[in-house]
Short mmCIF file of C-alpha atoms in Angstrom, two decimals:
data_model
loop_
_atom_site.label_atom_id
_atom_site.label_comp_id
_atom_site.label_asym_id
_atom_site.label_seq_id
_atom_site.Cartn_x
_atom_site.Cartn_y
_atom_site.Cartn_z
CA UNK H 378 0.52 12.80 -22.18
CA UNK H 379 -3.08 13.72 -22.79
CA UNK H 380 -4.01 17.35 -22.70
CA UNK H 381 -4.52 18.36 -19.07
CA UNK H 382 -6.63 21.14 -17.62
CA UNK H 383 -5.00 24.32 -16.32
CA UNK H 384 -5.47 23.08 -12.77
CA UNK H 385 -3.78 19.76 -13.58
CA UNK H 386 -0.97 21.57 -15.39
CA UNK H 387 -0.43 23.71 -12.29
CA UNK H 388 -0.33 20.57 -10.14
CA UNK H 389 2.19 18.98 -12.52
CA UNK H 390 4.44 22.06 -12.29
CA UNK H 391 4.15 22.10 -8.48
CA UNK H 392 5.15 18.43 -8.27
CA UNK H 393 8.00 19.03 -10.72
CA UNK H 394 9.36 21.79 -8.48
CA UNK H 395 9.00 19.52 -5.41
CA UNK H 396 11.28 16.85 -6.91
CA UNK H 397 15.09 17.16 -6.80
CA UNK H 398 16.37 18.71 -10.03
CA UNK H 399 18.64 15.81 -10.97
CA UNK H 400 15.68 13.39 -10.80
CA UNK H 401 13.54 15.47 -13.16
CA UNK H 402 16.46 15.82 -15.57
CA UNK H 403 17.13 12.07 -15.56
CA UNK H 404 13.44 11.14 -15.80
CA UNK H 405 12.86 13.37 -18.82
CA UNK H 406 15.89 11.85 -20.57
CA UNK H 407 14.87 8.28 -19.77
CA UNK H 408 13.61 6.46 -22.88
CA UNK H 409 11.98 3.70 -20.78
CA UNK H 410 10.04 5.94 -18.39
CA UNK H 411 6.61 4.31 -17.82
CA UNK H 412 3.79 5.78 -19.89
CA UNK H 413 0.13 5.09 -20.47
CA UNK H 414 -1.34 5.27 -23.99
CA UNK H 415 -4.59 7.14 -24.56
CA UNK H 416 -6.60 3.88 -24.50
CA UNK H 417 -5.33 2.99 -21.03
CA UNK H 418 -5.99 6.52 -19.77
CA UNK H 419 -9.56 6.39 -21.10
CA UNK H 420 -10.14 3.04 -19.41
CA UNK H 421 -8.76 4.44 -16.14
CA UNK H 422 -11.18 7.36 -16.31
CA UNK H 423 -14.08 5.06 -17.20
CA UNK H 424 -13.47 2.81 -14.21
CA UNK H 425 -13.48 5.94 -12.01
CA UNK H 426 -16.95 6.94 -13.20
CA UNK H 427 -20.02 5.59 -11.46
CA UNK H 428 -21.94 5.97 -14.76
CA UNK H 429 -19.56 3.84 -16.84
CA UNK H 430 -20.74 0.39 -17.89
CA UNK H 431 -18.94 -2.80 -18.88
CA UNK H 432 -20.02 -2.07 -22.46
CA UNK H 433 -18.25 1.31 -22.32
CA UNK H 434 -15.04 -0.31 -21.09
CA UNK H 435 -15.19 -3.06 -23.73
CA UNK H 436 -15.88 -0.57 -26.53
CA UNK H 437 -12.82 1.45 -25.47
CA UNK H 438 -10.53 -1.59 -25.23
CA UNK H 439 -11.54 -2.73 -28.72
CA UNK H 440 -9.66 0.26 -30.16
CA UNK H 441 -6.45 -1.55 -29.15
CA UNK H 442 -6.29 -4.90 -31.05
CA UNK H 443 -3.29 -6.21 -29.07
CA UNK H 444 -4.92 -5.50 -25.71
CA UNK H 445 -8.21 -6.98 -26.93
CA UNK H 446 -6.47 -10.20 -27.99
CA UNK H 447 -4.69 -10.35 -24.63
CA UNK H 448 -7.94 -10.02 -22.68
CA UNK H 449 -9.79 -12.63 -24.76
CA UNK H 450 -6.87 -15.02 -24.38
CA UNK H 451 -6.82 -14.58 -20.61
CA UNK H 452 -10.58 -14.94 -20.35
CA UNK H 453 -10.31 -18.24 -22.22
CA UNK H 454 -7.57 -19.53 -19.96
CA UNK H 455 -8.19 -22.56 -17.81
CA UNK H 456 -8.54 -20.34 -14.75
CA UNK H 457 -11.65 -18.62 -16.06
CA UNK H 458 -13.34 -21.17 -18.25
CA UNK H 459 -16.33 -22.48 -16.35
CA UNK H 460 -18.29 -23.63 -19.36
CA UNK H 461 -17.72 -25.16 -22.77
CA UNK H 462 -18.42 -21.80 -24.42
CA UNK H 463 -15.25 -19.88 -25.21
CA UNK H 464 -15.00 -16.11 -25.12
CA UNK H 465 -15.23 -14.57 -28.59
CA UNK H 466 -15.57 -10.83 -27.98
CA UNK H 467 -13.98 -8.15 -25.83
CA UNK H 468 -17.29 -7.60 -24.03
CA UNK H 469 -17.49 -11.27 -23.06
CA UNK H 470 -13.88 -11.13 -21.85
CA UNK H 471 -14.53 -8.10 -19.62
CA UNK H 472 -17.70 -9.70 -18.26
CA UNK H 473 -15.82 -12.89 -17.40
CA UNK H 474 -12.80 -11.14 -15.86
CA UNK H 475 -14.67 -8.35 -14.07
CA UNK H 476 -13.76 -4.66 -14.03
CA UNK H 477 -11.07 -4.89 -11.33
CA UNK H 478 -9.20 -7.69 -13.07
CA UNK H 479 -9.66 -5.98 -16.45
CA UNK H 480 -8.14 -2.73 -15.18
CA UNK H 481 -5.28 -4.66 -13.58
CA UNK H 482 -4.58 -6.46 -16.85
CA UNK H 483 -4.66 -3.18 -18.80
CA UNK H 484 -2.15 -1.53 -16.46
CA UNK H 485 0.00 -4.65 -16.34
CA UNK H 486 0.01 -4.85 -20.14
CA UNK H 487 1.16 -1.23 -20.45
CA UNK H 488 3.33 -0.68 -17.37
CA UNK H 489 4.95 -4.00 -16.53
CA UNK H 490 5.66 -5.60 -19.87
CA UNK H 491 9.04 -3.87 -20.18
CA UNK H 492 10.13 -4.01 -16.53
CA UNK H 493 12.54 -6.44 -14.97
CA UNK H 494 11.09 -9.87 -14.22
CA UNK H 495 13.10 -10.14 -10.99
CA UNK H 496 11.48 -11.25 -7.73
CA UNK H 497 11.52 -7.73 -6.30
CA UNK H 498 9.42 -6.39 -9.18
CA UNK H 499 7.00 -9.30 -8.91
CA UNK H 500 6.64 -8.47 -5.22
CA UNK H 501 5.95 -4.81 -6.03
CA UNK H 502 3.18 -5.80 -8.44
CA UNK H 503 1.80 -8.34 -5.95
CA UNK H 504 1.69 -5.63 -3.29
CA UNK H 505 -0.03 -3.20 -5.65
CA UNK H 506 -2.76 -5.70 -6.57
CA UNK H 507 -3.26 -6.87 -2.98
CA UNK H 508 -3.43 -3.24 -1.80
CA UNK H 509 -6.00 -2.38 -4.47
CA UNK H 510 -8.26 -5.29 -3.52
CA UNK H 511 -7.95 -4.44 0.19
CA UNK H 512 -8.62 -0.73 -0.43
CA UNK H 513 -11.79 -1.57 -2.35
CA UNK H 514 -13.09 -3.79 0.46
CA UNK H 515 -12.26 -1.20 3.13
CA UNK H 516 -14.03 1.47 1.07
CA UNK H 517 -17.06 -0.79 0.60
CA UNK H 518 -17.45 -0.66 4.40
CA UNK H 519 -17.05 3.11 4.81
CA UNK H 520 -17.57 4.97 1.52
CA UNK H 521 -18.97 2.50 -1.05
CA UNK H 522 -19.40 5.13 -3.76
CA UNK H 523 -15.64 5.72 -3.63
CA UNK H 524 -14.67 2.02 -3.79
CA UNK H 525 -13.61 2.20 -7.44
CA UNK H 526 -11.44 5.25 -6.76
CA UNK H 527 -9.82 3.47 -3.80
CA UNK H 528 -9.02 0.43 -5.95
CA UNK H 529 -7.36 2.49 -8.70
CA UNK H 530 -5.40 4.74 -6.35
CA UNK H 531 -4.08 1.78 -4.35
CA UNK H 532 -3.17 -0.05 -7.56
CA UNK H 533 -1.10 2.95 -8.67
CA UNK H 534 0.33 4.02 -5.30
CA UNK H 535 3.76 2.48 -6.00
CA UNK H 536 4.17 3.51 -9.66
CA UNK H 537 6.98 5.83 -8.60
CA UNK H 538 9.09 2.70 -8.09
CA UNK H 539 8.63 1.93 -11.80
CA UNK H 540 10.03 5.34 -12.74
CA UNK H 541 13.02 4.82 -10.44
CA UNK H 542 13.53 1.30 -11.78
CA UNK H 543 13.51 2.46 -15.40
CA UNK H 544 15.91 5.33 -14.73
CA UNK H 545 18.26 3.81 -12.14
CA UNK H 546 18.01 0.03 -12.64
CA UNK H 547 21.22 -0.91 -10.79
CA UNK H 548 20.54 1.30 -7.76
CA UNK H 549 16.94 0.12 -7.54
CA UNK H 550 17.92 -3.55 -7.77
CA UNK H 551 20.26 -2.93 -4.85
CA UNK H 552 17.65 -0.98 -2.90
CA UNK H 553 14.79 -3.46 -3.37
CA UNK H 554 16.85 -6.66 -3.38
CA UNK H 555 15.02 -8.08 -0.35
CA UNK H 556 11.22 -8.19 -0.51
CA UNK H 557 11.12 -8.85 3.24
CA UNK H 558 12.42 -5.34 4.01
CA UNK H 559 9.52 -3.32 5.53
CA UNK H 560 7.99 -0.83 3.12
CA UNK H 561 8.42 1.97 5.66
CA UNK H 562 12.17 1.25 5.70
CA UNK H 563 12.29 1.43 1.89
CA UNK H 564 10.72 4.90 2.08
CA UNK H 565 13.56 6.02 4.36
CA UNK H 566 16.19 4.51 2.07
CA UNK H 567 14.64 6.18 -1.00
CA UNK H 568 14.82 9.51 0.82
CA UNK H 569 18.51 8.89 1.49
CA UNK H 570 19.29 7.68 -2.05
CA UNK H 571 17.18 10.09 -4.12
CA UNK H 572 16.15 12.98 -1.85
CA UNK H 573 12.46 11.97 -1.95
CA UNK H 574 10.33 8.82 -1.85
CA UNK H 575 8.38 7.01 -4.55
CA UNK H 576 4.99 8.49 -3.59
CA UNK H 577 6.02 11.97 -4.72
CA UNK H 578 7.56 10.51 -7.87
CA UNK H 579 4.38 8.49 -8.51
CA UNK H 580 2.22 11.59 -8.12
CA UNK H 581 4.46 13.46 -10.57
CA UNK H 582 4.23 10.59 -13.06
CA UNK H 583 0.43 10.48 -12.71
CA UNK H 584 0.25 14.23 -13.30
CA UNK H 585 2.50 13.84 -16.36
CA UNK H 586 0.02 11.29 -17.72
CA UNK H 587 -2.84 13.72 -17.13
CA UNK H 588 -4.70 11.71 -14.48
CA UNK H 589 -7.33 13.48 -12.31
CA UNK H 590 -6.06 15.65 -9.45
CA UNK H 591 -7.88 13.57 -6.82
CA UNK H 592 -6.07 10.44 -7.95
CA UNK H 593 -2.72 12.26 -8.11
CA UNK H 594 -3.04 13.58 -4.56
CA UNK H 595 -4.17 10.21 -3.21
CA UNK H 596 -1.04 8.62 -4.68
CA UNK H 597 1.13 11.41 -3.28
CA UNK H 598 -0.15 10.92 0.29
CA UNK H 599 -0.77 7.18 0.09
CA UNK H 600 1.89 6.47 2.73
CA UNK H 601 0.94 9.34 5.06
CA UNK H 602 -0.36 8.75 8.61
CA UNK H 603 -3.94 7.51 8.93
CA UNK H 604 -6.57 10.15 9.52
CA UNK H 605 -10.27 10.56 8.88
CA UNK H 606 -13.11 13.05 8.86
CA UNK H 607 -16.68 13.05 7.59
CA UNK H 608 -15.69 13.74 3.96
CA UNK H 609 -15.98 10.65 1.77
CA UNK H 610 -12.82 11.59 -0.15
CA UNK H 611 -10.84 11.58 3.09
CA UNK H 612 -12.28 8.20 4.03
CA UNK H 613 -11.26 6.89 0.62
CA UNK H 614 -7.72 8.23 1.06
CA UNK H 615 -7.52 6.61 4.49
CA UNK H 616 -8.59 3.27 3.00
CA UNK H 617 -5.71 3.54 0.51
CA UNK H 618 -3.23 4.38 3.29
CA UNK H 619 -4.32 1.38 5.35
CA UNK H 620 -4.31 -0.96 2.33
CA UNK H 621 -0.53 -0.90 1.88
CA UNK H 622 0.48 -2.01 5.42
CA UNK H 623 -2.33 -4.60 5.37
CA UNK H 624 -1.00 -5.99 2.09
CA UNK H 625 2.53 -6.01 3.56
CA UNK H 626 1.25 -8.12 6.46
CA UNK H 627 -0.48 -10.58 4.12
CA UNK H 628 2.65 -10.97 1.99
CA UNK H 629 5.02 -11.19 4.96
CA UNK H 630 6.62 -14.33 6.34
CA UNK H 631 5.53 -13.11 9.80
CA UNK H 632 2.04 -11.70 9.09
CA UNK H 633 0.88 -11.74 12.74
CA UNK H 634 3.62 -9.33 13.83
CA UNK H 635 2.99 -6.83 11.04
CA UNK H 636 -0.76 -7.01 11.47
CA UNK H 637 -0.39 -6.51 15.24
CA UNK H 638 1.66 -3.36 14.56
CA UNK H 639 -1.04 -2.11 12.17
CA UNK H 640 -3.81 -2.79 14.71
CA UNK H 641 -1.83 -0.88 17.33
CA UNK H 642 -1.39 2.11 15.01
CA UNK H 643 -5.09 2.13 14.11
CA UNK H 644 -6.16 1.90 17.76
CA UNK H 645 -3.93 4.87 18.59
CA UNK H 646 -5.38 7.05 15.80
CA UNK H 647 -8.52 9.07 16.42
CA UNK H 648 -11.32 8.98 13.86
CA UNK H 649 -10.51 5.61 12.28
CA UNK H 650 -13.74 3.68 11.59
CA UNK H 651 -14.23 0.20 12.98
CA UNK H 652 -13.31 -1.99 10.02
CA UNK H 653 -14.04 -5.70 9.82
CA UNK H 654 -10.58 -6.76 8.69
CA UNK H 655 -11.54 -10.41 8.82
CA UNK H 656 -14.22 -9.96 6.18
CA UNK H 657 -11.84 -7.78 4.12
CA UNK H 658 -9.17 -10.48 4.06
CA UNK H 659 -11.73 -13.21 3.41
CA UNK H 660 -13.05 -11.34 0.36
CA UNK H 661 -9.61 -10.39 -0.96
CA UNK H 662 -7.89 -13.78 -0.87
CA UNK H 663 -9.79 -15.58 -3.68
CA UNK H 664 -9.76 -12.45 -5.85
CA UNK H 665 -6.02 -12.09 -5.38
CA UNK H 666 -5.52 -15.72 -6.33
CA UNK H 667 -7.62 -15.27 -9.47
CA UNK H 668 -5.80 -12.14 -10.65
CA UNK H 669 -2.37 -13.62 -9.86
CA UNK H 670 -3.14 -16.66 -11.98
CA UNK H 671 -4.53 -14.43 -14.74
CA UNK H 672 -1.33 -12.38 -14.85
CA UNK H 673 0.83 -15.48 -14.39
CA UNK H 674 2.59 -14.18 -11.29
CA UNK H 675 3.20 -16.03 -8.04
CA UNK H 676 0.09 -16.52 -5.92
CA UNK H 677 0.64 -15.32 -2.33
CA UNK H 678 0.58 -17.95 0.39
CA UNK H 679 -2.92 -18.72 1.65
CA UNK H 680 -3.88 -17.38 5.07
CA UNK H 681 -6.70 -18.06 7.52
CA UNK H 682 -8.09 -14.55 8.19
CA UNK H 683 -9.73 -15.49 11.49
CA UNK H 684 -6.66 -17.26 12.88
CA UNK H 685 -4.34 -14.51 11.61
CA UNK H 686 -6.36 -11.77 13.31
CA UNK H 687 -6.68 -13.76 16.55
CA UNK H 688 -2.91 -14.27 16.67
CA UNK H 689 -2.27 -10.61 15.85
CA UNK H 690 -4.69 -9.47 18.56
CA UNK H 691 -3.01 -11.80 21.06
CA UNK H 692 0.39 -10.32 20.18
CA UNK H 693 -1.08 -6.84 20.59
CA UNK H 694 -2.56 -7.82 23.98
CA UNK H 695 0.79 -9.23 25.14
CA UNK H 696 2.51 -6.03 24.02
CA UNK H 697 -0.07 -3.95 25.87
CA UNK H 698 0.37 -6.02 29.05
CA UNK H 699 4.13 -5.54 28.93
CA UNK H 700 3.71 -1.78 28.44
CA UNK H 701 1.19 -1.57 31.29
CA UNK H 702 3.56 -3.51 33.56
CA UNK H 703 6.37 -1.11 32.76
CA UNK H 704 4.13 1.89 33.36
CA UNK H 705 3.02 0.44 36.70
CA UNK H 706 6.64 -0.13 37.77
CA UNK H 707 7.53 3.42 36.74
CA UNK H 708 4.53 4.80 38.64
CA UNK H 709 5.55 2.93 41.81
CA UNK H 710 9.13 4.16 41.49
CA UNK H 711 7.89 7.73 41.00
CA UNK H 712 5.59 7.40 44.03
CA UNK H 713 8.53 6.26 46.18
CA UNK H 714 10.58 9.22 45.00
CA UNK H 715 7.76 11.64 45.80
CA UNK H 716 7.35 10.03 49.24
CA UNK H 717 11.06 10.44 49.87
CA UNK H 718 10.95 14.12 48.96
CA UNK H 719 7.94 14.71 51.22
CA UNK H 720 9.57 12.86 54.19
CA UNK H 721 13.35 13.09 53.63
CA UNK H 722 14.22 11.57 57.02
CA UNK H 723 12.23 8.41 56.38
CA UNK H 724 13.54 8.25 52.83
CA UNK H 725 17.16 8.46 53.97
CA UNK H 726 16.56 5.81 56.63
CA UNK H 727 15.14 3.50 53.98
CA UNK H 728 18.19 4.03 51.76
CA UNK H 729 20.56 3.50 54.72
CA UNK H 730 18.74 0.28 55.66
CA UNK H 731 19.06 -1.05 52.09
CA UNK H 732 22.80 -0.20 52.02
CA UNK H 733 23.36 -1.83 55.44
CA UNK H 734 21.49 -4.98 54.32
CA UNK H 735 23.60 -5.15 51.17
CA UNK H 736 26.84 -4.75 53.12
CA UNK H 737 25.82 -7.43 55.61
CA UNK H 738 25.08 -9.92 52.85
CA UNK H 739 28.41 -9.20 51.17
CA UNK H 740 30.37 -9.79 54.42
CA UNK H 741 28.61 -13.03 55.15
#
C-alpha cells in the first residue's frame, strides 16, 4: 500500500472497525488478496486529474515493461488497427485505445489476471465495465467535470467481490453461480453469508491501497438509494449508483423489466435530473463492444436503445394503470364504508338485500 495521509489512515481504520472481525483476519492472511502496484495507483490518480494528459499516462505506464508490452499488443490487435501503421510506442497505444480503455486494461491486468475464469467472474467484470461507461455518460449530462471520477468509481464499485472471491473461493462460487440473480439479491445474500456486503469490503480494500477518500466513499455507497443535491460530488455519486442497475438491465435476459423497475424508482425519487438514457445507451454500446474485444471477454448482446426504452416505458405505464385501478377500487370501497357508517340504516338494508339476492339464487 502506498503511504496514505492521516485522514486516509483514519478512514481505513474506521472501515476496518466496520467490518466483521473474522473477515479482516481472513483478508489479512489471504495471500491472493487483490492489490494494485504503485504504477497502477499512479495511473488511477492521473486519470482522476483534469490536468493529466495522455503523455503523462503513457510516461507512467512505460515504467512497467510488461504492462507496456500488453498495451502495445492490444493496440495492434485487429480490433484497433485502422491503418497499415502499427503501434510502436506506449504513447501511440494509449492514443489508439483511449484513456477509459487504457485504465480498464491496467486494472484488468493487475486485478483479474489471477482470478477465476468462470462465467460468474466474467459477468462481474462485464458489469463493472458497462457500469463505468454508463456512469461516465450520465455524468457528462449532469456534472461533466466529474465524468472521469464517475468512470473510475463505477469501474471499482464491485472490487469487494474480488476480495471475497480470493479469500472464500468455494463460498463465492456458490453465491454467484447464477449471473441472472439480481444484484440487489446478491447484496442480501452477502449480508447473510458474511455479515456485510461487497461495497463496504470494496471501500476497505480501496482504503488499504491508499486511494483518495472521495473514491473510497463513492465505492462504499455505490449501491445506496438514489439522491441528489446541487453539489457536483453528490451528482457524481448518484450517477455511479444509477450505473449499476442500468448495466444490470443491459446485461439481463429481460432488460425491459429491469429497466422499467429502474425508471419507476427514478420517477419516485425527488431531485433526480432528467437523464437521456437513450443517448447514454447509444454511446455506451459501441464502447463496451470495443473494450470487451480488447480484453477478450464476451461481448454483451446488442440492444436497440430506443426500442428497449419504449418497451420499458410501456411496461411502466401498464404497471401504473394496474396500480391506479387498484387504488380506485379501494377508494370506492372506502367510500361505501364511510357512507354506511354515516347512514347505518341504509347500509344495513343494502347488506340485507345482497344476502337475500344471494340466497334466492342459491335456492333456484
